[in-house]
Amino acid sequence: ALGRALKQAQDLEGAAVAYRCAIELQPAYADAHVSLGIVLKAMGDLDAAINCHELALAFNPQLAVAHANLAIARGLRAAMLDEAGSCVPDEAHIEGLQRAVALDPHDPELHRNLGLLLQRAGRHEAAALAFNDALTRDPSDLQACLALGNSLVALGGFELARQGYEKWLGLNRGNAEVMRALASALARNGEADAALGWAEKSLELEPHPVTELEAGSALIQLRRVPEGLARCRRALDTPGA
């Protein structure tokens, strides 16, 4: 409990000391090994973090959170060592998160993290299934919604992406980022009128240069070229450009 409180207070050094004390008192305390690993990862010591999660699994091979965090830490270390900059996860990282999901299938975050890993590996069909599983368990998951749309668009499923964005917006409060993504999917599906409408709704919530460009593109598709070009120029003056 002390370790968690210190971690929440951003006292990572103090949290690490607290978890080490807990482990010294109870060396087979798998959850403490995991918590220490998470803290060490946040401190940038990935090798030590990986060691903690491996120790946790040695004591409790069925601990889903240990499988998940081990896969994440290994992925981060691989990304740091990836001189080519591709950062494509290998099968061991994916299998680690798959084991975590199998052990704790009700955790939406595990499904979402698996989806993100699969997406980075270019496995968009499997990623879309994982994001859908995350949203089934937590319909408010914004990151899963956006990531699902990205995978569906990568597969050419613009209509499915549209349906996903619209479903999320129907269940949750208006969100400018989802509206912007919906406008983009509609535009790429040739539905310029609807795309313009959602771009305008997004801009009501949040000025954004990309949304201005989406609106400009939709206007040009609708043969309202002068207005479209004006909106594209306005994008350069929008905060964030």
PDB file of C-alpha atoms in Angstrom:
ATOM      1  CA  ALA A   1       0.000   0.000   0.000  1.00  0.00           C
ATOM      2  CA  LEU A   2       2.857   2.388   0.826  1.00  0.00           C
ATOM      3  CA  GLY A   3       4.512   1.585  -2.500  1.00  0.00           C
ATOM      4  CA  ARG A   4       1.313   2.341  -4.404  1.00  0.00           C
ATOM      5  CA  ALA A   5       0.860   5.627  -2.552  1.00  0.00           C
ATOM      6  CA  LEU A   6       4.434   6.698  -3.287  1.00  0.00           C
ATOM      7  CA  LYS A   7       4.074   5.714  -6.934  1.00  0.00           C
ATOM      8  CA  GLN A   8       0.867   7.752  -7.241  1.00  0.00           C
ATOM      9  CA  ALA A   9       2.715  10.668  -5.674  1.00  0.00           C
ATOM     10  CA  GLN A  10       5.412  10.270  -8.386  1.00  0.00           C
ATOM     11  CA  ASP A  11       8.012   9.347  -5.749  1.00  0.00           C
ATOM     12  CA  LEU A  12       9.430   6.515  -7.831  1.00  0.00           C
ATOM     13  CA  GLU A  13      12.582   6.115  -5.767  1.00  0.00           C
ATOM     14  CA  GLY A  14      10.533   5.849  -2.587  1.00  0.00           C
ATOM     15  CA  ALA A  15       8.128   3.396  -4.218  1.00  0.00           C
ATOM     16  CA  ALA A  16      11.034   1.215  -5.358  1.00  0.00           C
ATOM     17  CA  VAL A  17      12.426   1.145  -1.813  1.00  0.00           C
ATOM     18  CA  ALA A  18       8.997   0.221  -0.403  1.00  0.00           C
ATOM     19  CA  TYR A  19       8.519  -2.645  -2.861  1.00  0.00           C
ATOM     20  CA  ARG A  20      12.062  -3.931  -2.220  1.00  0.00           C
ATOM     21  CA  CYS A  21      11.323  -3.944   1.494  1.00  0.00           C
ATOM     22  CA  ALA A  22       8.147  -5.932   0.866  1.00  0.00           C
ATOM     23  CA  ILE A  23      10.111  -8.430  -1.231  1.00  0.00           C
ATOM     24  CA  GLU A  24      12.803  -8.716   1.438  1.00  0.00           C
ATOM     25  CA  LEU A  25      10.114  -9.599   3.966  1.00  0.00           C
ATOM     26  CA  GLN A  26       8.327 -11.952   1.577  1.00  0.00           C
ATOM     27  CA  PRO A  27      10.592 -12.991  -1.337  1.00  0.00           C
ATOM     28  CA  ALA A  28       7.840 -14.971  -3.125  1.00  0.00           C
ATOM     29  CA  TYR A  29       5.453 -11.972  -3.156  1.00  0.00           C
ATOM     30  CA  ALA A  30       4.823 -11.997  -6.928  1.00  0.00           C
ATOM     31  CA  ASP A  31       2.652  -8.860  -6.989  1.00  0.00           C
ATOM     32  CA  ALA A  32       5.424  -6.860  -5.297  1.00  0.00           C
ATOM     33  CA  HIS A  33       7.891  -8.012  -7.955  1.00  0.00           C
ATOM     34  CA  VAL A  34       5.478  -6.822 -10.649  1.00  0.00           C
ATOM     35  CA  SER A  35       4.938  -3.466  -8.949  1.00  0.00           C
ATOM     36  CA  LEU A  36       8.683  -2.970  -8.558  1.00  0.00           C
ATOM     37  CA  GLY A  37       9.112  -3.828 -12.229  1.00  0.00           C
ATOM     38  CA  ILE A  38       6.545  -1.217 -13.241  1.00  0.00           C
ATOM     39  CA  VAL A  39       8.339   1.418 -11.147  1.00  0.00           C
ATOM     40  CA  LEU A  40      11.735   0.462 -12.575  1.00  0.00           C
ATOM     41  CA  LYS A  41      10.320   0.657 -16.110  1.00  0.00           C
ATOM     42  CA  ALA A  42       9.065   4.174 -15.352  1.00  0.00           C
ATOM     43  CA  MET A  43      12.570   5.009 -14.111  1.00  0.00           C
ATOM     44  CA  GLY A  44      14.056   3.742 -17.383  1.00  0.00           C
ATOM     45  CA  ASP A  45      15.739   0.600 -16.025  1.00  0.00           C
ATOM     46  CA  LEU A  46      14.182  -1.883 -18.447  1.00  0.00           C
ATOM     47  CA  ASP A  47      16.608  -4.730 -17.765  1.00  0.00           C
ATOM     48  CA  ALA A  48      15.828  -4.646 -14.051  1.00  0.00           C
ATOM     49  CA  ALA A  49      12.104  -4.332 -14.799  1.00  0.00           C
ATOM     50  CA  ILE A  50      12.219  -7.420 -17.021  1.00  0.00           C
ATOM     51  CA  ASN A  51      14.029  -9.321 -14.302  1.00  0.00           C
ATOM     52  CA  CYS A  52      11.313  -8.396 -11.794  1.00  0.00           C
ATOM     53  CA  HIS A  53       8.512  -9.634 -14.038  1.00  0.00           C
ATOM     54  CA  GLU A  54      10.380 -12.853 -14.785  1.00  0.00           C
ATOM     55  CA  LEU A  55      10.813 -13.426 -11.046  1.00  0.00           C
ATOM     56  CA  ALA A  56       7.110 -12.762 -10.497  1.00  0.00           C
ATOM     57  CA  LEU A  57       6.242 -15.420 -13.083  1.00  0.00           C
ATOM     58  CA  ALA A  58       8.676 -17.847 -11.518  1.00  0.00           C
ATOM     59  CA  PHE A  59       6.628 -17.558  -8.324  1.00  0.00           C
ATOM     60  CA  ASN A  60       3.215 -17.346 -10.029  1.00  0.00           C
ATOM     61  CA  PRO A  61       3.114 -18.444 -13.697  1.00  0.00           C
ATOM     62  CA  GLN A  62      -0.624 -17.628 -13.844  1.00  0.00           C
ATOM     63  CA  LEU A  63      -0.227 -13.932 -12.991  1.00  0.00           C
ATOM     64  CA  ALA A  64      -1.686 -12.115 -16.009  1.00  0.00           C
ATOM     65  CA  VAL A  65      -0.346  -8.685 -15.053  1.00  0.00           C
ATOM     66  CA  ALA A  66       3.196 -10.105 -14.939  1.00  0.00           C
ATOM     67  CA  HIS A  67       2.879 -11.580 -18.442  1.00  0.00           C
ATOM     68  CA  ALA A  68       1.510  -8.264 -19.742  1.00  0.00           C
ATOM     69  CA  ASN A  69       4.178  -6.070 -18.163  1.00  0.00           C
ATOM     70  CA  LEU A  70       6.974  -8.441 -19.155  1.00  0.00           C
ATOM     71  CA  ALA A  71       5.850  -8.233 -22.782  1.00  0.00           C
ATOM     72  CA  ILE A  72       5.617  -4.428 -22.612  1.00  0.00           C
ATOM     73  CA  ALA A  73       9.053  -4.049 -21.005  1.00  0.00           C
ATOM     74  CA  ARG A  74      10.649  -6.422 -23.519  1.00  0.00           C
ATOM     75  CA  GLY A  75       8.983  -4.501 -26.335  1.00  0.00           C
ATOM     76  CA  LEU A  76      10.315  -1.190 -25.043  1.00  0.00           C
ATOM     77  CA  ARG A  77      13.818  -2.608 -24.722  1.00  0.00           C
ATOM     78  CA  ALA A  78      13.657  -4.021 -28.254  1.00  0.00           C
ATOM     79  CA  ALA A  79      12.484  -0.651 -29.557  1.00  0.00           C
ATOM     80  CA  MET A  80      15.427   1.091 -27.875  1.00  0.00           C
ATOM     81  CA  LEU A  81      17.850  -1.398 -29.443  1.00  0.00           C
ATOM     82  CA  ASP A  82      16.211  -1.270 -32.876  1.00  0.00           C
ATOM     83  CA  GLU A  83      18.751   0.646 -34.938  1.00  0.00           C
ATOM     84  CA  ALA A  84      16.562   0.473 -38.049  1.00  0.00           C
ATOM     85  CA  GLY A  85      13.775   2.213 -36.195  1.00  0.00           C
ATOM     86  CA  SER A  86      11.107  -0.258 -37.309  1.00  0.00           C
ATOM     87  CA  CYS A  87      10.088  -1.140 -33.730  1.00  0.00           C
ATOM     88  CA  VAL A  88       8.140  -4.159 -35.001  1.00  0.00           C
ATOM     89  CA  PRO A  89       7.373  -6.444 -32.041  1.00  0.00           C
ATOM     90  CA  ASP A  90       8.507 -10.032 -32.321  1.00  0.00           C
ATOM     91  CA  GLU A  91       6.342 -13.072 -31.711  1.00  0.00           C
ATOM     92  CA  ALA A  92       7.581 -13.486 -28.126  1.00  0.00           C
ATOM     93  CA  HIS A  93       6.170 -10.073 -27.155  1.00  0.00           C
ATOM     94  CA  ILE A  94       2.829 -10.845 -28.779  1.00  0.00           C
ATOM     95  CA  GLU A  95       2.628 -14.280 -27.191  1.00  0.00           C
ATOM     96  CA  GLY A  96       3.327 -12.745 -23.782  1.00  0.00           C
ATOM     97  CA  LEU A  97       0.305 -10.476 -24.029  1.00  0.00           C
ATOM     98  CA  GLN A  98      -1.795 -13.274 -25.495  1.00  0.00           C
ATOM     99  CA  ARG A  99      -1.015 -15.325 -22.384  1.00  0.00           C
ATOM    100  CA  ALA A 100      -2.021 -12.375 -20.209  1.00  0.00           C
ATOM    101  CA  VAL A 101      -5.339 -12.035 -22.050  1.00  0.00           C
ATOM    102  CA  ALA A 102      -6.002 -15.765 -21.765  1.00  0.00           C
ATOM    103  CA  LEU A 103      -5.385 -15.615 -18.008  1.00  0.00           C
ATOM    104  CA  ASP A 104      -7.493 -12.483 -17.438  1.00  0.00           C
ATOM    105  CA  PRO A 105      -9.944 -12.182 -20.363  1.00  0.00           C
ATOM    106  CA  HIS A 106     -12.148  -9.641 -18.580  1.00  0.00           C
ATOM    107  CA  ASP A 107      -9.487  -6.898 -18.464  1.00  0.00           C
ATOM    108  CA  PRO A 108     -10.133  -4.448 -21.349  1.00  0.00           C
ATOM    109  CA  GLU A 109      -6.686  -2.877 -21.018  1.00  0.00           C
ATOM    110  CA  LEU A 110      -5.013  -6.205 -21.773  1.00  0.00           C
ATOM    111  CA  HIS A 111      -7.085  -6.631 -24.937  1.00  0.00           C
ATOM    112  CA  ARG A 112      -6.270  -3.067 -25.996  1.00  0.00           C
ATOM    113  CA  ASN A 113      -2.541  -3.471 -25.366  1.00  0.00           C
ATOM    114  CA  LEU A 114      -2.547  -6.732 -27.325  1.00  0.00           C
ATOM    115  CA  GLY A 115      -4.280  -4.938 -30.169  1.00  0.00           C
ATOM    116  CA  LEU A 116      -1.708  -2.150 -30.170  1.00  0.00           C
ATOM    117  CA  LEU A 117       1.094  -4.705 -30.316  1.00  0.00           C
ATOM    118  CA  LEU A 118      -0.567  -6.574 -33.189  1.00  0.00           C
ATOM    119  CA  GLN A 119      -1.176  -3.277 -34.972  1.00  0.00           C
ATOM    120  CA  ARG A 120       2.509  -2.374 -34.726  1.00  0.00           C
ATOM    121  CA  ALA A 121       3.273  -5.791 -36.214  1.00  0.00           C
ATOM    122  CA  GLY A 122       0.999  -5.009 -39.169  1.00  0.00           C
ATOM    123  CA  ARG A 123      -1.507  -7.710 -38.197  1.00  0.00           C
ATOM    124  CA  HIS A 124      -4.540  -5.476 -38.557  1.00  0.00           C
ATOM    125  CA  GLU A 125      -7.236  -8.149 -38.682  1.00  0.00           C
ATOM    126  CA  ALA A 126      -6.101  -9.672 -35.389  1.00  0.00           C
ATOM    127  CA  ALA A 127      -5.604  -6.181 -33.944  1.00  0.00           C
ATOM    128  CA  ALA A 128      -9.156  -5.187 -34.881  1.00  0.00           C
ATOM    129  CA  LEU A 129     -10.514  -8.249 -33.072  1.00  0.00           C
ATOM    130  CA  ALA A 130      -8.509  -7.354 -29.952  1.00  0.00           C
ATOM    131  CA  PHE A 131      -9.715  -3.729 -29.994  1.00  0.00           C
ATOM    132  CA  ASN A 132     -13.288  -4.917 -30.448  1.00  0.00           C
ATOM    133  CA  ASP A 133     -12.852  -7.205 -27.434  1.00  0.00           C
ATOM    134  CA  ALA A 134     -11.547  -4.230 -25.425  1.00  0.00           C
ATOM    135  CA  LEU A 135     -14.556  -2.108 -26.411  1.00  0.00           C
ATOM    136  CA  THR A 136     -16.965  -4.931 -25.597  1.00  0.00           C
ATOM    137  CA  ARG A 137     -15.622  -4.841 -22.058  1.00  0.00           C
ATOM    138  CA  ASP A 138     -15.213  -1.057 -21.847  1.00  0.00           C
ATOM    139  CA  PRO A 139     -17.317   0.854 -24.416  1.00  0.00           C
ATOM    140  CA  SER A 140     -15.775   4.146 -23.242  1.00  0.00           C
ATOM    141  CA  ASP A 141     -12.188   3.179 -24.216  1.00  0.00           C
ATOM    142  CA  LEU A 142     -11.165   6.079 -26.457  1.00  0.00           C
ATOM    143  CA  GLN A 143      -7.766   4.669 -27.390  1.00  0.00           C
ATOM    144  CA  ALA A 144      -9.290   1.330 -28.428  1.00  0.00           C
ATOM    145  CA  CYS A 145     -11.921   3.108 -30.517  1.00  0.00           C
ATOM    146  CA  LEU A 146      -9.358   5.174 -32.425  1.00  0.00           C
ATOM    147  CA  ALA A 147      -6.985   2.244 -32.839  1.00  0.00           C
ATOM    148  CA  LEU A 148      -9.799   0.005 -34.102  1.00  0.00           C
ATOM    149  CA  GLY A 149     -10.662   2.617 -36.705  1.00  0.00           C
ATOM    150  CA  ASN A 150      -7.028   2.870 -37.796  1.00  0.00           C
ATOM    151  CA  SER A 151      -6.770  -0.900 -38.312  1.00  0.00           C
ATOM    152  CA  LEU A 152     -10.070  -1.038 -40.196  1.00  0.00           C
ATOM    153  CA  VAL A 153      -8.983   1.838 -42.446  1.00  0.00           C
ATOM    154  CA  ALA A 154      -5.658   0.056 -43.060  1.00  0.00           C
ATOM    155  CA  LEU A 155      -7.714  -2.941 -44.212  1.00  0.00           C
ATOM    156  CA  GLY A 156      -9.842  -0.728 -46.466  1.00  0.00           C
ATOM    157  CA  GLY A 157     -12.877  -1.084 -44.202  1.00  0.00           C
ATOM    158  CA  PHE A 158     -13.960   2.557 -44.261  1.00  0.00           C
ATOM    159  CA  GLU A 159     -17.634   1.705 -43.693  1.00  0.00           C
ATOM    160  CA  LEU A 160     -16.783  -0.501 -40.698  1.00  0.00           C
ATOM    161  CA  ALA A 161     -14.562   2.258 -39.306  1.00  0.00           C
ATOM    162  CA  ARG A 162     -17.434   4.694 -39.711  1.00  0.00           C
ATOM    163  CA  GLN A 163     -19.801   2.371 -37.864  1.00  0.00           C
ATOM    164  CA  GLY A 164     -17.293   1.964 -35.042  1.00  0.00           C
ATOM    165  CA  TYR A 165     -16.793   5.709 -34.598  1.00  0.00           C
ATOM    166  CA  GLU A 166     -20.538   6.391 -34.738  1.00  0.00           C
ATOM    167  CA  LYS A 167     -21.240   3.644 -32.193  1.00  0.00           C
ATOM    168  CA  TRP A 168     -18.633   5.082 -29.801  1.00  0.00           C
ATOM    169  CA  LEU A 169     -20.056   8.585 -30.179  1.00  0.00           C
ATOM    170  CA  GLY A 170     -23.546   7.237 -29.543  1.00  0.00           C
ATOM    171  CA  LEU A 171     -22.422   5.708 -26.252  1.00  0.00           C
ATOM    172  CA  ASN A 172     -20.083   8.444 -24.998  1.00  0.00           C
ATOM    173  CA  ARG A 173     -19.815  12.207 -24.750  1.00  0.00           C
ATOM    174  CA  GLY A 174     -18.789  14.060 -27.883  1.00  0.00           C
ATOM    175  CA  ASN A 175     -15.066  13.825 -28.591  1.00  0.00           C
ATOM    176  CA  ALA A 176     -13.315  15.987 -31.183  1.00  0.00           C
ATOM    177  CA  GLU A 177     -10.693  13.361 -32.012  1.00  0.00           C
ATOM    178  CA  VAL A 178     -13.263  10.651 -32.761  1.00  0.00           C
ATOM    179  CA  MET A 179     -15.318  13.108 -34.798  1.00  0.00           C
ATOM    180  CA  ARG A 180     -12.203  14.041 -36.788  1.00  0.00           C
ATOM    181  CA  ALA A 181     -11.436  10.370 -37.427  1.00  0.00           C
ATOM    182  CA  LEU A 182     -15.041   9.803 -38.490  1.00  0.00           C
ATOM    183  CA  ALA A 183     -14.858  12.745 -40.902  1.00  0.00           C
ATOM    184  CA  SER A 184     -11.692  11.288 -42.423  1.00  0.00           C
ATOM    185  CA  ALA A 185     -13.238   7.824 -42.850  1.00  0.00           C
ATOM    186  CA  LEU A 186     -16.335   9.325 -44.472  1.00  0.00           C
ATOM    187  CA  ALA A 187     -14.256  11.427 -46.848  1.00  0.00           C
ATOM    188  CA  ARG A 188     -12.192   8.421 -47.908  1.00  0.00           C
ATOM    189  CA  ASN A 189     -15.451   6.536 -48.472  1.00  0.00           C
ATOM    190  CA  GLY A 190     -16.644   9.307 -50.836  1.00  0.00           C
ATOM    191  CA  GLU A 191     -19.231  10.731 -48.418  1.00  0.00           C
ATOM    192  CA  ALA A 192     -18.163  14.354 -48.550  1.00  0.00           C
ATOM    193  CA  ASP A 193     -21.384  15.875 -47.170  1.00  0.00           C
ATOM    194  CA  ALA A 194     -21.319  13.725 -44.047  1.00  0.00           C
ATOM    195  CA  ALA A 195     -17.555  14.220 -43.680  1.00  0.00           C
ATOM    196  CA  LEU A 196     -17.966  17.995 -43.728  1.00  0.00           C
ATOM    197  CA  GLY A 197     -20.701  17.811 -41.090  1.00  0.00           C
ATOM    198  CA  TRP A 198     -18.575  15.820 -38.670  1.00  0.00           C
ATOM    199  CA  ALA A 199     -15.515  17.988 -39.309  1.00  0.00           C
ATOM    200  CA  GLU A 200     -17.559  21.060 -38.406  1.00  0.00           C
ATOM    201  CA  LYS A 201     -18.839  19.367 -35.220  1.00  0.00           C
ATOM    202  CA  SER A 202     -15.269  18.472 -34.277  1.00  0.00           C
ATOM    203  CA  LEU A 203     -14.139  22.061 -34.792  1.00  0.00           C
ATOM    204  CA  GLU A 204     -16.916  23.303 -32.505  1.00  0.00           C
ATOM    205  CA  LEU A 205     -15.285  21.304 -29.720  1.00  0.00           C
ATOM    206  CA  GLU A 206     -11.624  21.855 -30.584  1.00  0.00           C
ATOM    207  CA  PRO A 207      -9.774  23.911 -33.225  1.00  0.00           C
ATOM    208  CA  HIS A 208      -7.335  21.626 -35.019  1.00  0.00           C
ATOM    209  CA  PRO A 209      -5.402  22.070 -38.281  1.00  0.00           C
ATOM    210  CA  VAL A 210      -6.049  18.504 -39.435  1.00  0.00           C
ATOM    211  CA  THR A 211      -9.787  18.978 -38.955  1.00  0.00           C
ATOM    212  CA  GLU A 212      -9.647  22.206 -40.986  1.00  0.00           C
ATOM    213  CA  LEU A 213      -7.898  20.255 -43.743  1.00  0.00           C
ATOM    214  CA  GLU A 214     -10.583  17.552 -43.576  1.00  0.00           C
ATOM    215  CA  ALA A 215     -13.251  20.238 -43.931  1.00  0.00           C
ATOM    216  CA  GLY A 216     -11.360  21.844 -46.816  1.00  0.00           C
ATOM    217  CA  SER A 217     -10.951  18.490 -48.577  1.00  0.00           C
ATOM    218  CA  ALA A 218     -14.665  17.731 -48.202  1.00  0.00           C
ATOM    219  CA  LEU A 219     -15.597  21.135 -49.621  1.00  0.00           C
ATOM    220  CA  ILE A 220     -13.336  20.552 -52.623  1.00  0.00           C
ATOM    221  CA  GLN A 221     -14.968  17.143 -53.164  1.00  0.00           C
ATOM    222  CA  LEU A 222     -18.310  18.952 -53.124  1.00  0.00           C
ATOM    223  CA  ARG A 223     -16.970  21.284 -55.867  1.00  0.00           C
ATOM    224  CA  ARG A 224     -16.949  24.227 -53.471  1.00  0.00           C
ATOM    225  CA  VAL A 225     -13.327  24.832 -54.386  1.00  0.00           C
ATOM    226  CA  PRO A 226     -12.787  28.450 -53.226  1.00  0.00           C
ATOM    227  CA  GLU A 227     -14.263  27.643 -49.800  1.00  0.00           C
ATOM    228  CA  GLY A 228     -12.213  24.471 -49.610  1.00  0.00           C
ATOM    229  CA  LEU A 229      -8.961  26.221 -50.424  1.00  0.00           C
ATOM    230  CA  ALA A 230      -9.763  28.913 -47.869  1.00  0.00           C
ATOM    231  CA  ARG A 231     -10.258  26.253 -45.191  1.00  0.00           C
ATOM    232  CA  CYS A 232      -6.981  24.606 -46.133  1.00  0.00           C
ATOM    233  CA  ARG A 233      -5.205  27.952 -45.799  1.00  0.00           C
ATOM    234  CA  ARG A 234      -6.954  28.501 -42.466  1.00  0.00           C
ATOM    235  CA  ALA A 235      -5.393  25.266 -41.245  1.00  0.00           C
ATOM    236  CA  LEU A 236      -1.999  26.994 -41.257  1.00  0.00           C
ATOM    237  CA  ASP A 237      -3.307  29.590 -38.810  1.00  0.00           C
ATOM    238  CA  THR A 238      -5.037  27.096 -36.498  1.00  0.00           C
ATOM    239  CA  PRO A 239      -3.340  26.367 -33.134  1.00  0.00           C
ATOM    240  CA  GLY A 240      -1.281  23.212 -33.368  1.00  0.00           C
ATOM    241  CA  ALA A 241      -0.316  23.667 -37.017  1.00  0.00           C
TER     242      ALA A 241
END
